[in-house]
């Protein structure tokens, strides 16, 4: 996500940092580049205009021009302005004093409300809550069925009344949730255009009837200049509390994030980052700003690692590393832990500087799967003692894992290299080696 | 399904963007940078994209330097002319084939399934026999969604179980289309972000299944683009062209305020014509796109 914007800004900044002293012309040139980068990222025209004007004004101030590292100062100004624009702190969803908390979702068709409803339910359950999904999209064919299927796969209750009145469904759902001791209701509504007055009225009716504690506006992360008009209309009619950006795992440049936040003043609370139901992230403005500017997002990476990596296993691994006993079984464990954290590409992008180097490279998660398949096709003995892998064994493993002998050979070479490295490190400090490979 | 409807359908685009142009240039005898700046704002706000906008402005700048114009109508005509050069007409005649196989692709949430219903209804209305294939086996209830549309329109739907192999669905659908002598076979596929390598490879595989089963097919690969998407639409189109050789574009959700200015960039960057536009949620809310009329419509006579 955001690569193009990030790259453009990075190259502008590189130039800026290169100057010993900044002239007004340098700054103006870089402002033009920043303006263009933002416009190409689909940030709204007016928002860009204001943003660039603010940054330029600050950058032309005395402290920058006289500073020892003027380029760095400008980067800092841009970063601070981005954070200001994105909102300064992460926002949680509100909860009710007396349960159930009612969360209502609204947005255009195809923005991803139903999928997000399921993701949010899953997210809340992981935090120990007991959510219930409510199917109030009675217009799109099979929308109710979709929510039911998702609910079933997560084992989260879904309340529906078939194709009846959405206002009534929403109202009844509240008492059903109480009976079932669910503490949070997530209300999926039908997608609608903001200019469709009848449909917008319906949302207002639902809102007035059930008084949700939190209304989230779900928007497609790939939205163009029109994001502003849509968001304005929804905020005027519904006065929503927060924004959810979906489909942020593509190469959307996320301009919508900046635009929506700027025109509504409402915080972005979540991002959808994949097709799987656990691929949702809370939105942290400062981390996002760092990501946009190519500074990486190590905080999220570490948090992800902490959430998925098994402490016990990590300790055992460290022991093994100390003794250089690391074998293919341990290697497989590591792979599995990495996989749990998300796609390789998304992880790499959180490392500062990596997104620039990844330009045009697609990281193939299939590689990980193939490696795992190869190891799975080995016997336990082979995994513990890879030295016994002769030609015929390798041939068997290749055909067992659906790969080629070359792939097996390549993996074995890499593994030997890794072991060698470890031997060399033996006796040195292993601090931080509990992290999976390449991430330590 | 008259071409004349486009005028009505694109009213939003026209009111939103291009009436601004007419207003902007009216009464002008001189062109200065201010005017060009405002033109830039109008184009970019219409999702035309920075590159294409700059390209257009350059062209316009050169033209007005060379050709003297006396009044705002002539200036308007220059801008109109440059804009229409960015348009491309969809292929006039479809290939003769029976069944005529249409493969529909796109990212998640652009409106593929609804667009398929509209296409099916369009052909059904011409007295053709249409068969639908539910090859989106991934998204929850996508098969049901297409089945409900099939019932409403009166088209049989070939389907398998959720999460089954889409290639197999396509294979069966082709067999069925031949056996039943259908005129059209329209294939729904799962929405996929264009950056997911594996999913794009799957799409390529689906295409290959069709090719191997019927020579010359698919006869038309339709990429569904959401008019509300900004410049990302271009990058979507690029990847789908690579994976599935897109022939035409179905631009959806033009009934909102989204301007669909990407239409201008798509030809310049990819040379693929917009052929259909979606203007609502009902099965009849589709129009064939007429570029000439589009441009005419963009610049109402003052």
XYZ file of C-alpha atoms in Angstrom:
742
model
C 0.000 0.000 0.000
C 1.054 3.558 -0.610
C 4.282 2.617 -2.356
C 4.044 5.121 -5.150
C 3.289 8.031 -2.888
C 6.043 6.937 -0.551
C 8.563 6.666 -3.339
C 7.795 10.049 -4.767
C 8.074 11.715 -1.407
C 11.265 9.842 -0.594
C 12.963 11.016 -3.748
C 11.883 14.576 -3.060
C 13.259 14.325 0.434
C 16.509 12.815 -0.734
C 17.033 15.835 -2.911
C 16.163 18.167 -0.083
C 18.530 16.500 2.334
C 21.292 16.823 -0.196
C 21.290 20.599 -0.087
C 23.633 22.195 2.411
C 21.536 25.296 2.409
C 18.019 25.658 1.139
C 16.971 28.491 -1.064
C 13.388 29.556 -1.510
C 13.544 28.055 -4.958
C 14.598 24.649 -3.590
C 11.637 24.672 -1.301
C 9.229 25.774 -3.989
C 10.441 23.010 -6.287
C 10.014 20.389 -3.648
C 6.579 21.711 -2.757
C 5.577 21.281 -6.392
C 6.753 17.689 -6.267
C 4.955 16.999 -3.015
C 1.804 18.515 -4.463
C 1.979 16.270 -7.460
C 2.715 13.175 -5.392
C -0.334 13.843 -3.249
C -2.599 14.522 -6.225
C -1.512 11.303 -7.858
C -2.312 9.523 -4.642
C -5.902 10.745 -5.075
C -5.800 13.208 -2.235
C -8.496 15.769 -2.850
C -7.419 18.832 -4.832
C -8.464 21.347 -2.199
C -6.954 19.334 0.616
C -3.645 19.194 -1.260
C -3.719 22.911 -1.862
C -4.149 23.654 1.825
C -1.600 21.069 2.865
C 1.094 22.358 0.555
C 0.389 25.972 1.491
C 0.774 25.175 5.192
C 3.964 23.199 4.717
C 5.440 25.842 2.467
C 4.691 28.614 4.907
C 6.364 26.745 7.733
C 9.274 25.646 5.577
C 10.031 29.178 4.519
C 10.275 30.202 8.142
C 13.618 31.378 9.475
C 14.431 28.321 11.561
C 14.436 26.049 8.560
C 16.568 28.177 6.306
C 19.114 28.795 9.031
C 19.072 25.298 10.396
C 22.133 23.084 10.011
C 20.075 20.390 8.319
C 17.410 22.296 6.456
C 16.307 19.308 4.369
C 15.695 17.278 7.480
C 13.655 20.101 8.927
C 11.370 20.166 5.916
C 10.845 16.418 6.133
C 9.906 16.870 9.752
C 7.423 19.593 8.871
C 5.788 17.365 6.258
C 5.643 14.481 8.727
C 4.119 16.634 11.450
C 1.574 18.086 9.052
C 0.624 14.604 7.864
C 0.110 13.477 11.436
C -1.935 16.580 12.113
C -4.046 15.873 9.036
C -4.493 12.196 9.871
C -5.337 12.932 13.495
C -2.885 12.733 16.306
C -3.856 9.681 18.315
C -5.437 6.314 17.729
C -9.116 6.213 18.485
C -11.018 3.299 19.967
C -14.658 2.651 19.370
C -16.954 3.831 22.094
C -18.621 1.341 24.368
C -21.944 1.579 26.115
C -22.239 1.935 29.874
C -24.889 -0.762 29.862
C -24.395 -3.381 27.150
C -24.992 -3.999 24.372
C -22.794 -1.500 22.573
C -24.359 -0.774 19.197
C -22.025 -0.288 16.253
C -23.629 0.730 12.982
C -21.876 0.536 9.605
C -22.750 2.695 6.611
C -21.214 3.434 3.246
C -21.424 3.202 -0.520
C -22.065 -0.032 -2.395
C -19.023 -2.223 -2.688
C -16.995 -0.420 -0.046
C -16.764 -3.630 1.945
C -19.228 -3.206 4.799
C -20.268 -6.836 5.123
C -16.709 -8.142 5.139
C -15.674 -5.477 7.619
C -18.634 -6.322 9.873
C -17.301 -9.869 10.152
C -13.733 -8.650 10.657
C -14.788 -6.277 13.409
C -16.746 -9.026 15.150
C -13.690 -11.247 15.016
C -11.458 -8.428 16.259
C -13.730 -7.666 19.206
C -14.051 -11.302 20.153
C -10.285 -11.633 20.308
C -10.409 -8.858 22.877
C -12.784 -10.875 24.998
C -16.046 -9.329 23.853
C -19.122 -11.195 22.743
C -20.355 -9.664 19.501
C -23.477 -10.326 17.471
C -23.857 -9.517 13.780
C -27.093 -8.050 12.460
C -28.075 -8.347 8.801
C -29.986 -5.226 7.820
C -29.034 -5.140 4.140
C -32.336 -6.272 2.666
C -31.667 -4.842 -0.791
C -28.625 -6.461 -2.328
C -29.367 -10.027 -3.404
C -27.853 -12.573 -1.008
C -26.309 -9.949 1.291
C -27.962 -11.559 4.325
C -26.726 -14.951 3.235
C -23.215 -13.536 2.891
C -23.216 -12.266 6.468
C -24.611 -15.567 7.703
C -21.894 -17.546 5.951
C -19.229 -15.263 7.418
C -20.803 -15.503 10.871
C -20.904 -19.270 10.645
C -17.268 -19.492 9.652
C -16.324 -17.398 12.704
C -18.891 -19.018 14.942
C -20.410 -15.650 15.779
C -24.211 -15.326 15.989
C -25.980 -13.507 13.163
C -29.419 -12.016 13.659
C -31.692 -11.602 10.651
C -35.373 -11.334 9.849
C -35.116 -12.010 6.158
C -36.219 -9.215 3.870
C -38.161 -7.146 6.376
C -37.860 -3.510 7.416
C -34.238 -2.593 8.291
C -35.343 -0.208 11.038
C -37.378 -2.944 12.670
C -34.579 -5.496 12.302
C -32.128 -3.146 13.974
C -34.533 -2.423 16.799
C -35.383 -6.062 17.486
C -31.727 -7.030 17.361
C -31.000 -5.000 20.479
C -33.297 -7.031 22.712
C -32.187 -10.298 21.120
C -28.593 -9.370 21.930
C -29.552 -8.751 25.556
C -31.246 -12.129 25.786
C -28.210 -13.852 24.351
C -25.825 -11.880 26.579
C -24.012 -10.398 23.628
C -22.236 -7.207 24.614
C -21.768 -5.713 21.142
C -24.055 -5.483 18.136
C -22.598 -4.860 14.716
C -25.209 -3.641 12.285
C -24.530 -4.209 8.579
C -26.609 -1.874 6.409
C -27.196 -1.775 2.675
C -24.788 0.151 0.498
C -26.247 3.369 -0.831
C -25.284 6.374 -2.850
C -25.063 9.536 -0.826
C -27.378 11.284 -3.278
C -30.116 8.695 -2.832
C -32.300 10.650 -0.431
C -34.760 7.847 0.375
C -31.925 5.496 1.319
C -30.124 8.152 3.329
C -33.375 8.853 5.191
C -33.552 5.187 6.079
C -30.123 5.353 7.732
C -31.201 8.373 9.735
C -34.326 6.511 10.812
C -32.283 3.545 11.993
C -29.976 5.899 13.831
C -32.816 7.690 15.598
C -34.537 4.474 16.522
C -31.655 2.522 18.020
C -29.249 5.310 18.994
C -25.982 3.557 18.096
C -22.992 4.254 20.315
C -20.705 4.236 17.341
C -21.402 4.834 13.654
C -18.594 3.885 11.313
C -18.388 5.123 7.747
C -16.843 2.418 5.574
C -14.950 3.729 2.547
C -12.995 2.059 -0.209
C -9.318 2.973 0.156
C -9.086 3.337 -3.611
C -11.682 6.113 -3.800
C -10.714 9.055 -5.960
C -11.546 12.748 -5.759
C -15.179 11.990 -5.020
C -14.317 10.694 -1.537
C -14.796 14.209 -0.257
C -18.373 14.626 -1.539
C -19.464 11.230 -0.296
C -17.936 11.649 3.144
C -19.377 15.143 3.522
C -22.884 13.938 2.743
C -22.648 10.979 5.112
C -21.261 13.073 7.941
C -23.953 15.703 7.485
C -26.769 13.188 7.543
C -25.413 10.711 10.085
C -22.673 12.553 11.943
C -20.683 9.324 12.069
C -18.011 8.791 14.700
C -15.232 7.202 12.737
C -14.010 5.986 9.395
C -12.964 2.555 8.173
C -10.732 2.316 5.107
C -10.952 -0.947 3.231
C -8.884 -2.656 0.543
C -5.708 -1.037 1.809
C -3.747 -4.163 0.894
C -3.742 -3.256 -2.783
C -1.603 -0.505 -4.200
C -4.124 2.155 -3.269
C -2.241 5.262 -2.424
C -4.560 6.022 0.416
C -5.328 9.562 -0.634
C -8.870 8.966 0.528
C -7.560 8.662 4.079
C -6.212 12.189 4.020
C -9.206 13.651 2.185
C -11.920 12.119 4.340
C -10.196 13.016 7.543
C -9.619 16.570 6.348
C -13.196 17.311 5.288
C -15.057 15.505 8.062
C -12.660 15.920 10.955
C -13.605 12.389 11.993
C -10.861 9.960 12.944
C -9.963 6.918 10.900
C -10.282 3.964 13.229
C -9.661 0.815 11.216
C -8.133 -0.404 7.972
C -8.979 -3.569 6.068
C -5.790 -5.125 4.771
C -6.746 -8.443 3.223
C -9.370 -10.982 2.316
C -9.073 -13.051 5.452
C -11.257 -12.262 8.391
C -8.373 -11.415 10.693
C -6.867 -8.945 8.271
C -7.942 -5.766 9.958
C -5.756 -3.229 11.728
C -6.421 -0.364 14.043
C -5.414 2.915 12.527
C -2.526 4.785 14.120
C -2.083 8.200 12.497
C 1.573 8.634 13.451
C 2.496 5.179 12.194
C 0.597 5.812 8.999
C 2.420 9.092 8.467
C 5.720 7.272 8.932
C 4.675 4.630 6.443
C 3.654 7.241 3.899
C 6.999 8.953 4.283
C 8.869 5.664 3.910
C 10.045 5.639 7.480
C 8.597 2.207 8.080
C 6.411 1.125 10.921
C 8.487 -0.894 13.326
C 6.043 -0.444 16.175
C 3.279 -2.346 14.402
C 5.734 -5.001 13.318
C 6.925 -5.634 16.850
C 3.367 -5.694 18.118
C 2.424 -8.235 15.515
C 5.372 -10.373 16.450
C 4.467 -10.187 20.112
C 0.885 -11.130 19.416
C 1.723 -14.198 17.374
C 5.013 -15.549 18.616
C 4.944 -18.180 21.269
C 7.217 -17.151 24.157
C 8.063 -20.712 25.095
C 9.067 -21.676 21.608
C 11.129 -18.539 21.256
C 13.076 -19.434 24.396
C 13.686 -22.971 23.254
C 14.849 -21.694 19.925
C 17.330 -19.389 21.559
C 18.728 -22.372 23.449
C 19.110 -24.314 20.265
C 20.735 -21.410 18.526
C 23.257 -21.143 21.317
C 24.197 -24.736 20.832
C 23.952 -24.496 17.060
C 21.483 -27.370 17.039
C 19.025 -25.596 14.839
C 17.409 -28.100 12.466
C 14.755 -28.101 9.777
C 11.992 -28.659 12.287
C 12.840 -25.457 14.037
C 13.048 -23.797 10.692
C 9.529 -24.926 9.903
C 8.255 -23.590 13.223
C 9.734 -20.243 12.345
C 8.057 -20.239 8.980
C 4.713 -20.986 10.509
C 5.077 -18.168 12.978
C 5.945 -15.716 10.264
C 2.956 -16.834 8.258
C 0.679 -16.174 11.190
C 1.788 -12.557 11.262
C 0.455 -11.785 7.820
C 1.749 -11.689 4.290
C 5.466 -11.383 3.811
C 5.026 -8.285 1.741
C 3.023 -6.475 4.379
C 5.642 -7.318 6.982
C 8.569 -6.212 4.859
C 6.957 -2.890 4.146
C 6.948 -2.035 7.807
C 10.721 -2.081 7.867
C 12.171 1.373 7.245
C 13.588 1.806 3.756
C 12.407 -1.525 2.475
C 9.424 -0.255 0.547
C 11.752 1.698 -1.731
C 13.827 -1.353 -2.482
C 10.747 -3.404 -3.140
C 9.629 -1.151 -5.978
C 8.266 -3.320 -8.723
C 9.094 -6.512 -6.870
C 6.183 -8.673 -5.932
C 6.874 -10.762 -2.910
C 5.508 -14.199 -3.535
C 4.080 -15.776 -0.429
C 3.955 -18.983 -2.429
C 7.696 -19.335 -1.866
C 7.096 -19.778 1.841
C 4.421 -22.331 1.149
C 6.737 -24.277 -1.159
C 9.520 -24.299 1.407
C 7.109 -25.552 4.004
C 5.861 -28.239 1.638
C 9.408 -29.408 1.028
C 10.123 -29.705 4.724
C 6.799 -31.433 5.303
C 7.722 -34.053 2.760
C 10.784 -35.061 4.721
C 10.888 -37.746 7.374
C 11.521 -36.709 10.958
C 14.992 -38.136 10.715
C 15.758 -36.107 7.634
C 14.576 -32.970 9.350
C 16.788 -33.570 12.365
C 19.751 -34.621 10.344
C 19.659 -33.046 6.892
C 23.093 -34.486 6.077
C 21.540 -37.810 5.106
C 19.687 -36.219 2.202
C 21.145 -37.974 -0.813
C 19.981 -37.777 -4.404
C 17.208 -40.291 -4.191
C 15.849 -38.821 -0.993
C 15.837 -35.393 -2.573
C 14.019 -36.751 -5.585
C 11.381 -38.291 -3.376
C 10.960 -35.056 -1.414
C 10.619 -33.033 -4.596
C 7.884 -35.208 -5.977
C 6.201 -35.424 -2.597
C 6.026 -31.664 -2.270
C 5.196 -30.907 -5.876
C 8.457 -29.045 -6.384
C 11.616 -29.729 -8.366
C 14.861 -31.228 -7.122
C 16.473 -27.854 -7.785
C 14.097 -26.277 -5.301
C 15.058 -28.828 -2.677
C 18.726 -28.267 -3.383
C 18.320 -24.545 -3.161
C 16.579 -24.799 0.175
C 19.276 -27.106 1.510
C 22.004 -24.724 0.394
C 20.293 -21.841 2.076
C 19.839 -23.870 5.201
C 23.520 -24.822 5.299
C 24.489 -21.183 4.871
C 22.254 -20.254 7.735
C 23.778 -22.882 9.986
C 27.244 -21.759 9.118
C 26.353 -18.235 10.072
C 24.987 -19.448 13.342
C 28.126 -21.355 14.139
C 30.114 -18.232 13.601
C 27.851 -16.377 15.928
C 28.134 -19.048 18.569
C 29.304 -17.615 21.815
C 28.321 -14.130 20.800
C 25.250 -12.451 22.165
C 21.980 -13.813 20.957
C 19.935 -10.953 22.201
C 16.845 -10.494 20.077
C 17.307 -13.755 18.249
C 13.932 -14.905 19.490
C 12.563 -13.135 16.465
C 11.973 -15.113 13.319
C 14.581 -15.088 10.627
C 15.324 -11.911 8.854
C 13.263 -9.944 11.275
C 15.657 -9.872 14.157
C -31.525 0.611 -24.602
C -31.142 3.676 -26.675
C -27.914 5.521 -27.166
C -29.774 8.708 -26.439
C -29.915 7.856 -22.772
C -26.236 8.475 -22.299
C -26.950 12.152 -22.285
C -29.166 11.756 -19.293
C -26.977 9.230 -17.597
C -23.870 11.313 -17.700
C -25.569 14.451 -16.570
C -23.700 14.277 -13.278
C -20.358 14.148 -14.982
C -21.322 17.019 -17.152
C -22.779 19.159 -14.395
C -19.954 18.328 -12.079
C -16.988 18.929 -14.289
C -17.514 20.152 -17.709
C -20.177 22.757 -17.257
C -17.514 24.353 -15.108
C -15.300 24.510 -18.157
C -17.953 26.193 -20.222
C -18.548 28.658 -17.443
C -14.866 29.192 -16.990
C -14.115 30.076 -20.584
C -17.265 32.019 -21.320
C -16.509 35.605 -22.177
C -12.755 35.011 -22.293
C -10.741 36.486 -25.053
C -7.373 35.867 -23.517
C -5.919 32.810 -21.948
C -3.612 33.292 -19.006
C -2.010 30.927 -16.542
C -4.858 31.561 -14.136
C -7.324 30.075 -16.530
C -5.093 27.104 -17.158
C -4.717 26.599 -13.407
C -8.454 26.517 -13.041
C -8.750 24.105 -15.923
C -6.236 21.922 -14.133
C -8.312 21.957 -10.979
C -11.433 20.991 -12.921
C -9.754 18.061 -14.628
C -8.049 16.745 -11.522
C -11.201 17.055 -9.420
C -12.914 14.955 -12.067
C -10.399 12.125 -11.496
C -8.790 12.708 -14.878
C -5.409 12.197 -13.238
C -2.317 14.381 -13.011
C -0.480 12.956 -16.013
C -3.401 13.144 -18.378
C -4.346 16.568 -17.081
C -0.865 17.943 -17.701
C -0.874 16.328 -21.112
C -4.214 17.934 -21.950
C -3.097 21.315 -20.686
C 0.076 21.152 -22.767
C -1.920 20.361 -25.868
C -4.374 23.139 -25.169
C -1.579 25.596 -24.439
C 0.092 24.828 -27.782
C -3.162 25.061 -29.677
C -4.135 28.441 -28.291
C -0.693 29.789 -28.992
C -0.873 28.704 -32.619
C -4.521 29.242 -33.406
C -5.868 32.644 -32.661
C -9.331 32.482 -31.238
C -11.776 35.338 -31.192
C -14.375 34.294 -28.694
C -15.075 31.846 -25.965
C -16.902 29.464 -28.303
C -13.742 28.922 -30.261
C -11.745 28.405 -27.094
C -14.361 25.962 -25.913
C -14.077 24.147 -29.229
C -10.327 23.754 -28.830
C -10.675 22.228 -25.380
C -13.484 20.000 -26.594
C -11.439 18.826 -29.514
C -8.473 17.916 -27.336
C -10.683 16.060 -24.895
C -12.353 14.073 -27.657
C -8.972 12.981 -28.948
C -8.602 11.119 -25.674
C -11.741 9.130 -26.310
C -11.861 5.841 -28.058
C -14.847 4.192 -29.640
C -15.667 0.653 -28.564
C -15.442 -2.012 -31.220
C -18.434 -1.631 -33.460
C -19.130 -5.200 -34.281
C -18.817 -8.150 -32.037
C -17.281 -11.345 -33.250
C -19.829 -13.815 -34.548
C -19.763 -16.786 -32.247
C -22.153 -19.071 -30.531
C -21.941 -19.075 -27.648
C -20.408 -15.625 -27.437
C -18.335 -15.946 -24.269
C -17.937 -12.928 -21.990
C -15.537 -13.117 -19.061
C -16.135 -10.487 -16.395
C -13.258 -9.481 -14.113
C -12.415 -6.748 -11.609
C -11.370 -5.902 -8.051
C -13.666 -6.454 -5.065
C -16.768 -4.340 -4.764
C -16.784 -2.715 -8.182
C -20.133 -4.289 -9.013
C -19.281 -7.275 -11.192
C -22.285 -9.385 -10.319
C -24.779 -6.554 -10.775
C -23.138 -5.602 -14.070
C -23.456 -9.193 -15.261
C -27.157 -9.091 -14.468
C -27.456 -5.937 -16.548
C -25.580 -7.452 -19.479
C -27.696 -10.584 -19.297
C -30.877 -8.542 -19.228
C -29.641 -6.481 -22.167
C -29.114 -9.557 -24.354
C -32.186 -11.331 -23.051
C -34.216 -8.332 -24.183
C -32.877 -8.853 -27.679
C -34.416 -12.294 -27.593
C -31.107 -14.062 -27.041
C -30.547 -17.052 -24.874
C -28.154 -16.214 -22.058
C -26.362 -18.556 -19.675
C -24.541 -17.382 -16.548
C -21.575 -19.065 -14.868
C -20.973 -18.532 -11.139
C -17.197 -18.790 -11.101
C -16.903 -16.571 -8.031
C -16.681 -19.489 -5.681
C -14.693 -17.556 -3.107
C -16.780 -14.742 -1.669
C -19.436 -15.816 0.770
C -22.868 -16.010 -0.920
C -21.612 -14.757 -4.292
C -23.157 -17.806 -5.953
C -26.515 -17.096 -4.289
C -26.308 -13.486 -5.398
C -25.857 -14.450 -9.042
C -28.537 -17.140 -8.743
C -31.067 -14.607 -7.477
C -30.298 -12.352 -10.439
C -30.557 -15.332 -12.760
C -34.039 -16.073 -11.449
C -35.159 -12.484 -11.782
C -33.989 -12.215 -15.362
C -34.798 -15.755 -16.346
C -31.306 -17.018 -17.143
C -30.046 -20.405 -16.027
C -26.957 -20.261 -13.797
C -24.246 -22.918 -13.872
C -22.798 -23.296 -10.390
C -20.761 -25.525 -8.126
C -20.235 -25.599 -4.388
C -18.659 -22.603 -2.620
C -14.850 -22.740 -2.640
C -14.748 -25.211 -5.521
C -12.392 -24.707 -8.457
C -13.563 -21.812 -10.639
C -11.867 -23.439 -13.633
C -14.162 -26.435 -13.266
C -17.238 -24.202 -13.160
C -16.106 -22.509 -16.350
C -15.448 -25.841 -18.001
C -18.935 -27.105 -17.165
C -20.538 -23.822 -18.167
C -18.942 -23.990 -21.619
C -20.167 -27.529 -22.076
C -23.654 -26.536 -20.966
C -23.717 -23.437 -23.163
C -22.971 -25.566 -26.198
C -25.405 -28.309 -25.310
C -28.181 -25.788 -24.750
C -27.191 -23.751 -27.788
C -27.000 -20.576 -25.757
C -26.207 -17.350 -27.603
C -24.274 -15.807 -24.730
C -22.303 -17.204 -21.830
C -21.393 -14.626 -19.184
C -18.862 -15.695 -16.570
C -18.676 -14.082 -13.123
C -15.309 -14.260 -11.373
C -14.255 -13.517 -7.816
C -13.187 -9.976 -7.082
C -9.464 -9.766 -6.598
C -7.096 -6.984 -5.858
C -4.823 -6.632 -8.835
C -1.756 -6.789 -6.598
C -2.362 -10.358 -5.450
C -0.100 -12.402 -7.660
C -1.702 -15.767 -6.962
C -5.223 -14.574 -7.642
C -4.182 -12.947 -10.886
C -2.525 -16.191 -11.917
C -5.782 -17.967 -11.179
C -7.542 -15.568 -13.509
C -5.056 -16.382 -16.201
C -5.781 -20.030 -15.638
C -9.521 -19.458 -16.009
C -8.831 -17.724 -19.299
C -6.758 -20.677 -20.447
C -9.505 -23.129 -19.555
C -11.876 -21.158 -21.758
C -9.366 -20.952 -24.599
C -8.676 -24.651 -24.546
C -12.359 -25.529 -24.473
C -13.485 -23.242 -27.263
C -11.382 -21.731 -29.985
C -11.555 -17.953 -30.165
C -13.111 -17.674 -26.724
C -13.406 -15.684 -24.566
C -14.748 -13.307 -27.177
C -14.834 -10.431 -24.815
C -13.138 -9.839 -21.483
C -14.912 -7.077 -19.610
C -13.109 -5.253 -16.819
C -15.503 -3.708 -14.318
C -14.201 -0.422 -12.917
C -15.807 1.615 -10.148
C -16.203 5.217 -11.343
C -15.529 6.306 -7.787
C -12.048 4.838 -7.821
C -9.414 7.352 -8.591
C -6.084 6.849 -10.258
C -5.926 3.370 -8.822
C -8.310 2.329 -11.591
C -5.466 2.712 -14.075
C -3.216 0.449 -12.096
C -6.048 -2.081 -11.792
C -6.597 -1.994 -15.525
C -2.903 -2.532 -16.227
C -2.726 -5.681 -14.134
C -5.958 -7.135 -15.457
C -4.806 -6.535 -19.005
C -1.695 -8.536 -18.207
C -3.570 -11.430 -16.650
C -6.674 -11.662 -18.804
C -6.270 -9.466 -21.908
C -9.112 -7.075 -21.266
C -11.159 -5.962 -24.305
C -13.544 -3.445 -22.867
C -14.479 -1.620 -19.717
C -17.733 -1.522 -17.803
C -17.702 1.689 -15.782
C -20.068 1.350 -12.813
C -21.723 3.632 -10.275
C -21.822 6.665 -12.523
C -25.154 7.586 -10.994
C -23.401 9.033 -7.968
C -21.369 12.193 -8.064
C -18.245 10.382 -9.151
C -17.081 11.771 -12.441
C -15.397 8.835 -14.008
C -12.711 11.101 -15.422
C -10.517 8.011 -15.598
C -12.204 7.362 -18.938
C -9.835 9.916 -20.395
C -6.731 8.351 -18.882
C -7.643 4.812 -19.762
C -7.284 5.295 -23.475
C -4.088 7.256 -23.194
C -2.492 4.729 -20.905
C -3.969 1.481 -22.147
C -5.981 1.942 -25.297
C -9.007 0.099 -23.942
C -12.447 1.528 -24.669
C -15.249 2.014 -22.193
C -18.148 0.084 -23.649
C -20.819 -0.030 -20.963
C -21.784 2.246 -18.127
C -23.747 1.344 -15.011
C -26.198 3.891 -13.651
C -28.165 2.234 -10.870
C -29.010 -0.955 -9.069
C -31.755 -2.247 -11.343
C -31.217 -4.672 -14.175
C -32.134 -2.075 -16.793
C -29.736 0.559 -15.441
C -27.085 0.077 -18.082
C -26.160 1.990 -21.178
C -23.808 1.518 -24.038
C -21.158 4.141 -23.992
C -20.968 6.477 -26.945
C -17.785 8.557 -26.847
C -18.966 11.038 -29.428
C -22.117 11.704 -27.551
C -20.160 11.787 -24.323
C -17.984 14.636 -25.540
C -20.907 16.410 -27.153
C -22.705 16.110 -23.886
C -19.763 17.430 -21.931
C -19.882 20.685 -23.811
C -23.459 21.821 -24.113
C -23.934 24.566 -26.644
C -23.930 27.853 -24.788
